[in-house]
Short mmCIF file of C-alpha atoms in Angstrom, two decimals:
data_model
loop_
_atom_site.label_atom_id
_atom_site.label_comp_id
_atom_site.label_asym_id
_atom_site.label_seq_id
_atom_site.Cartn_x
_atom_site.Cartn_y
_atom_site.Cartn_z
CA MET A 2 -15.73 -2.36 -1.87
CA GLY A 3 -16.97 -3.38 -5.34
CA GLU A 4 -14.45 -4.38 -8.00
CA ALA A 5 -15.43 -1.54 -10.36
CA LYS A 6 -15.14 1.08 -7.60
CA ARG A 7 -11.77 -0.31 -6.48
CA LYS A 8 -10.37 -0.19 -10.03
CA LYS A 9 -11.65 3.38 -10.46
CA GLN A 10 -9.86 4.47 -7.28
CA GLU A 11 -6.65 2.72 -8.38
CA ARG A 12 -6.68 4.51 -11.72
CA ALA A 13 -7.39 7.87 -10.10
CA ALA A 14 -4.29 7.46 -7.93
CA TRP A 15 -2.00 7.25 -10.99
CA PRO A 16 -1.01 10.12 -13.29
CA ASP A 17 -2.87 10.47 -16.59
CA SER A 18 0.42 10.06 -18.49
CA ASP A 19 0.32 6.34 -17.65
CA ARG A 20 -2.71 5.76 -19.81
CA TYR A 21 -4.40 7.20 -22.87
CA ASN A 22 -8.09 6.67 -23.60
CA GLY A 23 -8.64 9.08 -26.47
CA THR A 24 -8.87 8.50 -30.22
CA ILE A 25 -5.89 6.94 -32.00
CA ASP A 26 -5.05 8.29 -35.47
CA LEU A 27 -3.45 5.90 -37.96
CA HIS A 28 -2.04 7.53 -41.11
CA VAL A 29 -1.39 5.06 -43.93
CA LEU A 30 2.22 5.34 -45.09
CA PRO A 31 2.46 6.13 -48.80
CA PRO A 32 3.70 3.29 -51.03
CA ALA A 33 7.44 3.10 -51.63
CA MET A 34 8.24 2.24 -55.23
CA GLU A 35 11.55 0.70 -54.23
CA ILE A 36 9.77 -1.98 -52.17
CA ASP A 37 8.66 -4.37 -54.91
CA GLY A 38 8.94 -8.08 -55.61
CA ALA A 39 12.58 -7.78 -56.58
CA ARG A 40 13.43 -6.02 -53.30
CA ILE A 41 11.52 -8.63 -51.26
CA ARG A 42 13.39 -11.41 -53.06
CA GLU A 43 16.62 -9.68 -52.12
CA LEU A 44 15.59 -9.29 -48.48
CA THR A 45 14.35 -12.88 -48.08
CA GLY A 46 16.73 -14.70 -50.40
CA ASP A 47 13.71 -16.48 -51.88
CA ASP A 48 13.85 -16.52 -55.69
CA THR A 49 10.30 -17.89 -55.94
CA ILE A 50 8.71 -14.58 -54.91
CA PRO A 51 6.94 -13.07 -57.94
CA ASP A 52 8.29 -9.95 -59.59
CA THR A 53 5.36 -7.72 -58.71
CA THR A 54 5.56 -3.95 -58.82
CA GLN A 55 2.78 -3.26 -56.30
CA VAL A 56 2.96 -4.48 -52.72
CA ILE A 57 0.17 -3.55 -50.29
CA LEU A 58 1.53 -3.04 -46.78
CA ARG A 59 -0.25 -2.45 -43.46
CA ALA A 60 2.09 0.25 -42.21
CA PHE A 61 1.07 3.48 -40.47
CA ARG A 62 2.20 6.60 -38.66
CA ALA A 63 0.34 6.53 -35.36
CA VAL A 64 -0.61 9.66 -33.44
CA VAL A 65 -1.66 8.81 -29.90
CA GLY A 66 -2.17 11.91 -27.79
CA GLU A 67 1.23 13.63 -27.72
CA ARG A 68 3.07 10.53 -28.93
CA THR A 69 3.91 9.76 -32.56
CA PHE A 70 5.43 6.49 -33.75
CA HIS A 71 5.22 4.02 -36.63
CA VAL A 72 3.33 0.75 -36.52
CA GLY A 73 2.87 -2.24 -38.82
CA PHE A 74 0.88 -5.49 -38.98
CA CYS A 75 1.97 -8.76 -40.60
CA LEU A 76 2.02 -12.55 -40.36
CA GLY A 77 4.90 -13.93 -38.33
CA ASP A 78 5.90 -15.63 -35.10
CA GLY A 79 7.79 -12.75 -33.54
CA GLU A 80 11.20 -13.98 -34.68
CA SER A 81 10.54 -14.54 -38.39
CA PHE A 82 8.02 -12.98 -40.76
CA SER A 83 6.09 -13.51 -43.99
CA ALA A 84 7.50 -12.05 -47.19
CA VAL A 85 5.01 -9.18 -46.94
CA GLY A 86 6.02 -8.81 -43.28
CA ILE A 87 9.65 -8.39 -44.34
CA ALA A 88 8.45 -5.64 -46.67
CA VAL A 89 6.49 -4.01 -43.82
CA ILE A 90 9.66 -3.97 -41.71
CA GLU A 91 11.57 -2.44 -44.62
CA ARG A 92 8.90 0.26 -45.00
CA LEU A 93 8.92 1.08 -41.29
CA SER A 94 12.72 1.28 -41.25
CA MET A 95 12.56 3.88 -44.02
CA GLU A 96 10.55 6.12 -41.67
CA ALA A 97 12.82 5.57 -38.64
CA PRO A 98 16.30 4.50 -39.81
CA GLY A 99 18.27 2.68 -37.12
CA ALA A 100 15.41 2.63 -34.61
CA ALA A 101 14.80 -0.57 -32.67
CA LEU A 102 11.86 -2.64 -33.92
CA HIS A 103 9.60 -3.49 -30.97
CA ILE A 104 7.67 -6.69 -31.71
CA VAL A 105 4.41 -7.93 -30.21
CA PRO A 106 3.60 -11.55 -31.18
CA ILE A 107 -0.14 -12.25 -30.88
CA VAL A 108 -1.29 -15.88 -30.76
CA HIS A 109 -4.82 -15.81 -29.25
CA ASP A 110 -7.59 -14.56 -31.54
CA ASP A 111 -10.02 -13.94 -28.65
CA ILE A 112 -7.81 -11.23 -27.15
CA ALA A 113 -5.94 -10.11 -30.29
CA TRP A 114 -7.66 -6.73 -30.61
CA ASP A 115 -7.30 -6.07 -26.89
CA ILE A 116 -3.54 -6.64 -27.20
CA VAL A 117 -3.31 -4.29 -30.19
CA MET A 118 -5.16 -1.50 -28.38
CA ARG A 119 -3.17 -1.94 -25.16
CA HIS A 120 0.12 -1.46 -26.99
CA LEU A 121 -1.08 1.40 -29.15
CA ARG A 122 -2.20 3.22 -26.00
CA SER A 123 0.97 2.62 -23.97
CA PHE A 124 3.86 2.29 -26.48
CA THR A 125 6.68 4.79 -25.94
CA GLY A 126 9.21 3.68 -28.60
CA GLN A 127 9.58 4.62 -32.27
CA VAL A 128 8.64 1.50 -34.25
CA LEU A 129 6.04 -1.12 -33.28
CA LEU A 130 5.20 -4.33 -35.14
CA PHE A 131 2.34 -6.73 -34.43
CA THR A 132 2.78 -10.28 -35.73
CA PHE A 133 0.12 -12.98 -36.13
CA PRO A 134 0.65 -16.72 -36.78
CA ASN A 135 -2.20 -17.12 -39.29
CA SER A 136 -4.96 -15.25 -41.09
CA ASP A 137 -7.61 -15.93 -38.42
CA VAL A 138 -5.59 -14.29 -35.65
CA TYR A 139 -4.50 -11.55 -38.08
CA ASP A 140 -8.11 -10.72 -38.91
CA ALA A 141 -9.06 -10.73 -35.23
CA GLY A 142 -6.28 -8.27 -34.44
CA THR A 143 -6.64 -5.91 -37.40
CA ALA A 144 -10.29 -5.89 -38.55
CA GLU A 145 -11.44 -3.39 -35.93
CA VAL A 146 -8.91 -0.87 -37.20
CA SER A 147 -11.45 -0.23 -39.95
CA TYR A 148 -14.53 0.23 -37.76
CA SER A 149 -13.56 0.85 -34.12
CA LYS A 150 -14.83 4.12 -32.69
CA HIS A 151 -11.43 4.49 -31.00
CA ILE A 152 -9.52 4.57 -34.31
CA ARG A 153 -9.41 7.08 -37.14
CA GLN A 154 -7.68 6.14 -40.37
CA PHE A 155 -6.25 8.58 -42.88
CA ASP A 156 -5.03 7.84 -46.39
CA PRO A 157 -1.52 8.89 -47.54
CA SER A 158 -2.87 12.29 -48.65
CA GLY A 159 -4.30 12.97 -45.19
CA ALA A 160 -7.96 12.39 -46.04
CA LEU A 161 -10.06 10.76 -43.34
CA LEU A 162 -11.25 7.28 -44.31
CA GLY A 163 -14.77 6.17 -43.48
CA ARG A 164 -15.46 3.35 -41.06
CA LEU A 165 -16.94 0.07 -42.28
CA THR A 166 -20.67 -0.20 -41.73
CA GLU A 167 -22.29 -3.12 -39.94
CA ALA A 168 -23.62 -4.39 -43.31
CA GLN A 169 -20.13 -4.32 -44.82
CA ARG A 170 -18.69 -6.11 -41.80
CA ARG A 171 -21.40 -8.77 -41.96
CA LYS A 172 -20.68 -9.39 -45.65
CA ILE A 173 -16.97 -9.78 -44.93
CA ARG A 174 -17.74 -12.28 -42.15
CA GLU A 175 -20.04 -14.23 -44.46
CA GLN A 176 -17.41 -14.34 -47.19
CA LYS A 177 -14.81 -15.57 -44.73
CA ALA A 178 -17.14 -18.24 -43.33
CA ALA A 179 -17.80 -19.51 -46.88
CA MET A 180 -14.11 -20.05 -47.57
CA LEU A 181 -13.07 -23.70 -47.46
CA ASN A 182 -9.61 -25.25 -47.48
CA ARG A 183 -7.87 -22.06 -46.43
CA PRO A 184 -4.22 -22.03 -47.40
CA PRO A 185 -1.67 -22.62 -44.64
CA PRO A 186 0.36 -19.67 -43.34
CA PRO A 187 3.06 -18.55 -45.77
CA ARG A 188 6.72 -19.25 -45.26
CA PHE A 189 8.35 -17.06 -42.61
CA TYR A 190 11.79 -15.47 -43.04
CA PRO A 191 14.24 -13.90 -40.59
CA ALA A 192 14.68 -10.14 -40.75
CA SER A 193 18.35 -9.27 -41.21
CA GLY A 194 19.98 -5.98 -40.36
CA VAL A 195 17.20 -4.92 -37.98
CA THR A 196 17.51 -4.51 -34.23
CA GLN A 197 14.56 -6.44 -32.78
CA GLU A 198 13.24 -6.05 -29.26
CA ASP A 199 10.22 -7.40 -27.43
CA SER A 200 7.77 -4.62 -26.69
CA PRO A 201 7.26 -4.19 -22.93
CA TRP A 202 4.32 -5.91 -21.28
CA ILE A 203 3.59 -3.83 -18.19
CA PHE A 204 0.45 -3.97 -16.08
CA ARG A 205 -0.86 -1.88 -13.21
CA VAL A 206 -1.93 -3.97 -10.22
CA GLY A 207 -3.82 -2.86 -7.12
CA THR A 208 -3.54 -5.17 -4.12
CA PRO A 209 -6.31 -5.90 -1.60
CA ALA A 210 -4.27 -3.85 0.88
CA GLY A 211 -4.53 -0.77 -1.36
CA LYS A 212 -0.97 -0.73 -2.73
CA VAL A 213 -0.63 -0.04 -6.48
CA ILE A 214 2.45 -1.28 -8.36
CA ARG A 215 3.62 -2.15 -11.86
CA THR A 216 4.19 -5.76 -12.83
CA ALA A 217 5.89 -6.84 -16.07
CA VAL A 218 6.01 -10.14 -17.95
CA TRP A 219 9.00 -11.44 -19.92
CA ASP A 220 9.20 -14.42 -22.27
CA GLY A 221 12.12 -16.75 -21.50
CA ARG A 222 11.39 -18.50 -24.83
CA ARG A 223 12.86 -21.96 -24.13
CA ASN A 224 13.95 -22.82 -20.58
CA TYR A 225 14.99 -19.20 -19.88
CA ALA A 226 17.19 -19.17 -23.00
CA HIS A 227 15.96 -15.63 -23.67
CA GLU A 228 17.75 -13.69 -20.97
CA LEU A 229 16.30 -10.65 -19.25
CA PRO A 230 17.34 -7.35 -20.82
CA GLU A 231 19.49 -5.14 -18.63
CA ASN A 232 16.93 -2.34 -18.53
CA ILE A 233 13.87 -4.45 -17.69
CA VAL A 234 13.81 -3.17 -14.10
CA ARG A 235 13.06 0.26 -15.55
CA TRP A 236 9.74 -1.12 -16.78
CA VAL A 237 8.38 -1.28 -13.23
CA GLY A 238 10.46 1.14 -11.14
CA GLY A 239 10.41 1.39 -7.36
CA ASP A 240 13.03 1.01 -4.65
CA ARG A 241 12.68 -2.79 -4.34
CA ILE A 242 12.02 -5.00 -7.35
CA ALA A 243 11.26 -8.73 -7.38
CA ILE A 244 12.19 -10.83 -10.42
CA VAL A 245 10.47 -14.19 -10.14
CA GLN A 246 11.08 -17.18 -12.42
CA VAL A 247 7.76 -18.79 -13.32
CA ASP A 248 8.17 -22.41 -14.41
CA SER A 249 4.66 -23.33 -15.58
CA PRO A 250 1.44 -21.78 -16.94
CA VAL A 251 -1.01 -20.19 -14.54
CA GLY A 252 -3.77 -22.20 -12.89
CA VAL A 253 -7.12 -22.91 -14.48
CA ASN A 254 -8.77 -20.12 -12.49
CA ARG A 255 -6.29 -17.67 -14.08
CA ARG A 256 -5.47 -16.09 -10.72
CA SER A 257 -2.25 -17.73 -9.59
CA SER A 258 0.01 -15.08 -11.20
CA LEU A 259 -2.14 -12.29 -9.81
CA ASP A 260 -2.10 -13.86 -6.34
CA LEU A 261 1.68 -14.14 -6.57
CA THR A 262 1.92 -10.46 -7.52
CA HIS A 263 -0.30 -9.47 -4.58
CA LYS A 264 1.90 -11.45 -2.20
CA LEU A 265 5.14 -10.00 -3.54
CA ALA A 266 3.73 -6.46 -3.44
CA LYS A 267 3.80 -6.64 0.35
CA ASP A 268 7.61 -6.42 0.24
CA PHE A 269 8.37 -5.01 -3.23
CA ASP A 270 7.50 -1.92 -5.29
CA GLY A 271 7.63 -3.69 -8.66
CA VAL A 272 7.34 -7.30 -9.82
CA ILE A 273 8.72 -8.93 -12.99
CA HIS A 274 7.43 -12.35 -14.03
CA TRP A 275 10.19 -14.14 -15.98
CA ALA A 276 8.42 -17.01 -17.74
CA ARG A 277 10.36 -20.21 -18.42
CA ASP A 278 8.96 -20.59 -21.94
CA THR A 279 6.58 -19.01 -24.41
CA ASP A 280 3.58 -21.12 -23.33
CA THR A 281 3.98 -19.90 -19.75
CA PHE A 282 4.50 -16.34 -20.95
CA GLN A 283 1.35 -16.41 -23.06
CA SER A 284 -0.60 -17.97 -20.21
CA ILE A 285 0.33 -15.15 -17.82
CA LEU A 286 -0.49 -12.52 -20.44
CA LYS A 287 -3.85 -14.03 -21.20
CA SER A 288 -4.73 -14.25 -17.50
CA PHE A 289 -3.82 -10.60 -16.84
CA ILE A 290 -5.74 -9.40 -19.89
CA ARG A 291 -8.84 -11.43 -19.05
CA LEU A 292 -8.68 -10.06 -15.51
CA ASP A 293 -8.79 -6.58 -17.13
CA LEU A 294 -5.55 -5.31 -15.59
CA ASP A 295 -4.57 -1.97 -17.11
CA SER A 296 -1.59 -1.88 -19.47
CA VAL A 297 0.70 1.06 -18.73
CA SER A 298 3.95 2.64 -19.88
CA PRO A 299 7.24 2.49 -17.95
CA PRO A 300 7.53 5.04 -15.13
CA GLU A 301 9.64 8.17 -15.13
CA LEU A 302 12.64 7.53 -12.90
CA PRO A 303 14.95 9.96 -11.09
CA ALA A 304 18.58 10.40 -12.04
CA GLY A 305 20.87 7.98 -10.27
CA TRP A 306 18.05 5.53 -9.57
CA GLU A 307 19.48 2.28 -8.15
CA PRO A 308 16.88 -0.18 -6.89
CA GLU A 309 17.37 -3.26 -4.79
CA ILE A 310 16.70 -6.35 -6.92
CA VAL A 311 15.85 -9.84 -5.66
CA ILE A 312 15.61 -12.87 -7.99
CA PHE A 313 13.95 -16.08 -6.91
CA ALA A 314 11.78 -18.95 -8.14
CA ALA A 315 7.98 -18.86 -8.03
CA ASN A 316 8.00 -21.69 -5.49
CA GLY A 317 10.53 -19.93 -3.27
CA ASP A 318 10.03 -18.48 0.19
CA HIS A 319 8.08 -15.43 -1.00
CA ALA A 320 5.65 -17.32 -3.25
#
């Protein structure tokens, strides 16, 4: 069976609620006068921030099918953020007070837009924030918002904004290419008083034997210092769930993590890859995205659901 036909059959076997392929509407949040230079100085503790009265923020209300949530874009590493990023977080928190901030750090410019679209299509929380380490990755992950056929943008009054033309995009690229000695990324600051969570990374995997399961990826940060959240098993569901500690990045052919998932799927209904560190985590993500695995939302689970959970190392008996 051809790869395209196999993937089509896999997708047909899953409910439509697990994916959304329609147009995404992004409504620009109106400016908040109280978020100015003085407020950003207060939030960051940095007295060198200028006392400006106008701060432009990339913050939106997203309407994705039947789901509505708030989303922002800023420079940051996932744990700390630029001064403008701190303001974006403040603006989002005004729309959803007390809601957890789900963060998606993006480090690879070649798949940045793919990551953005995957999360917009599958996110089920209230507040989503994409962070980028520098302007190149930021541009790669946000530029298409202004011209993608899958996105519609509306200004704060509700008026539909036009998409950038090819000529306009070409001029922007030429202007960027002409820039020399680009400034380094700005200083990043921690966000205080905000509950931060990693946004789920969940993929749909079809095995050669025809079994379709969810597999999730979790960043252990530094030698598993970032512990698994208690509810992570709910990301994949099933009666038997494997949590496997992955100690090193995937192989050069980008298939070792997929092969491991296929092998575990013989005995388990869901697989969670717990990466030792961020490099390993990013390596697994990049491999799954380049292999075009679908990103999906967590499953709906019955009341009283209590799965069997097995934790082992990637080089254990099942690997």
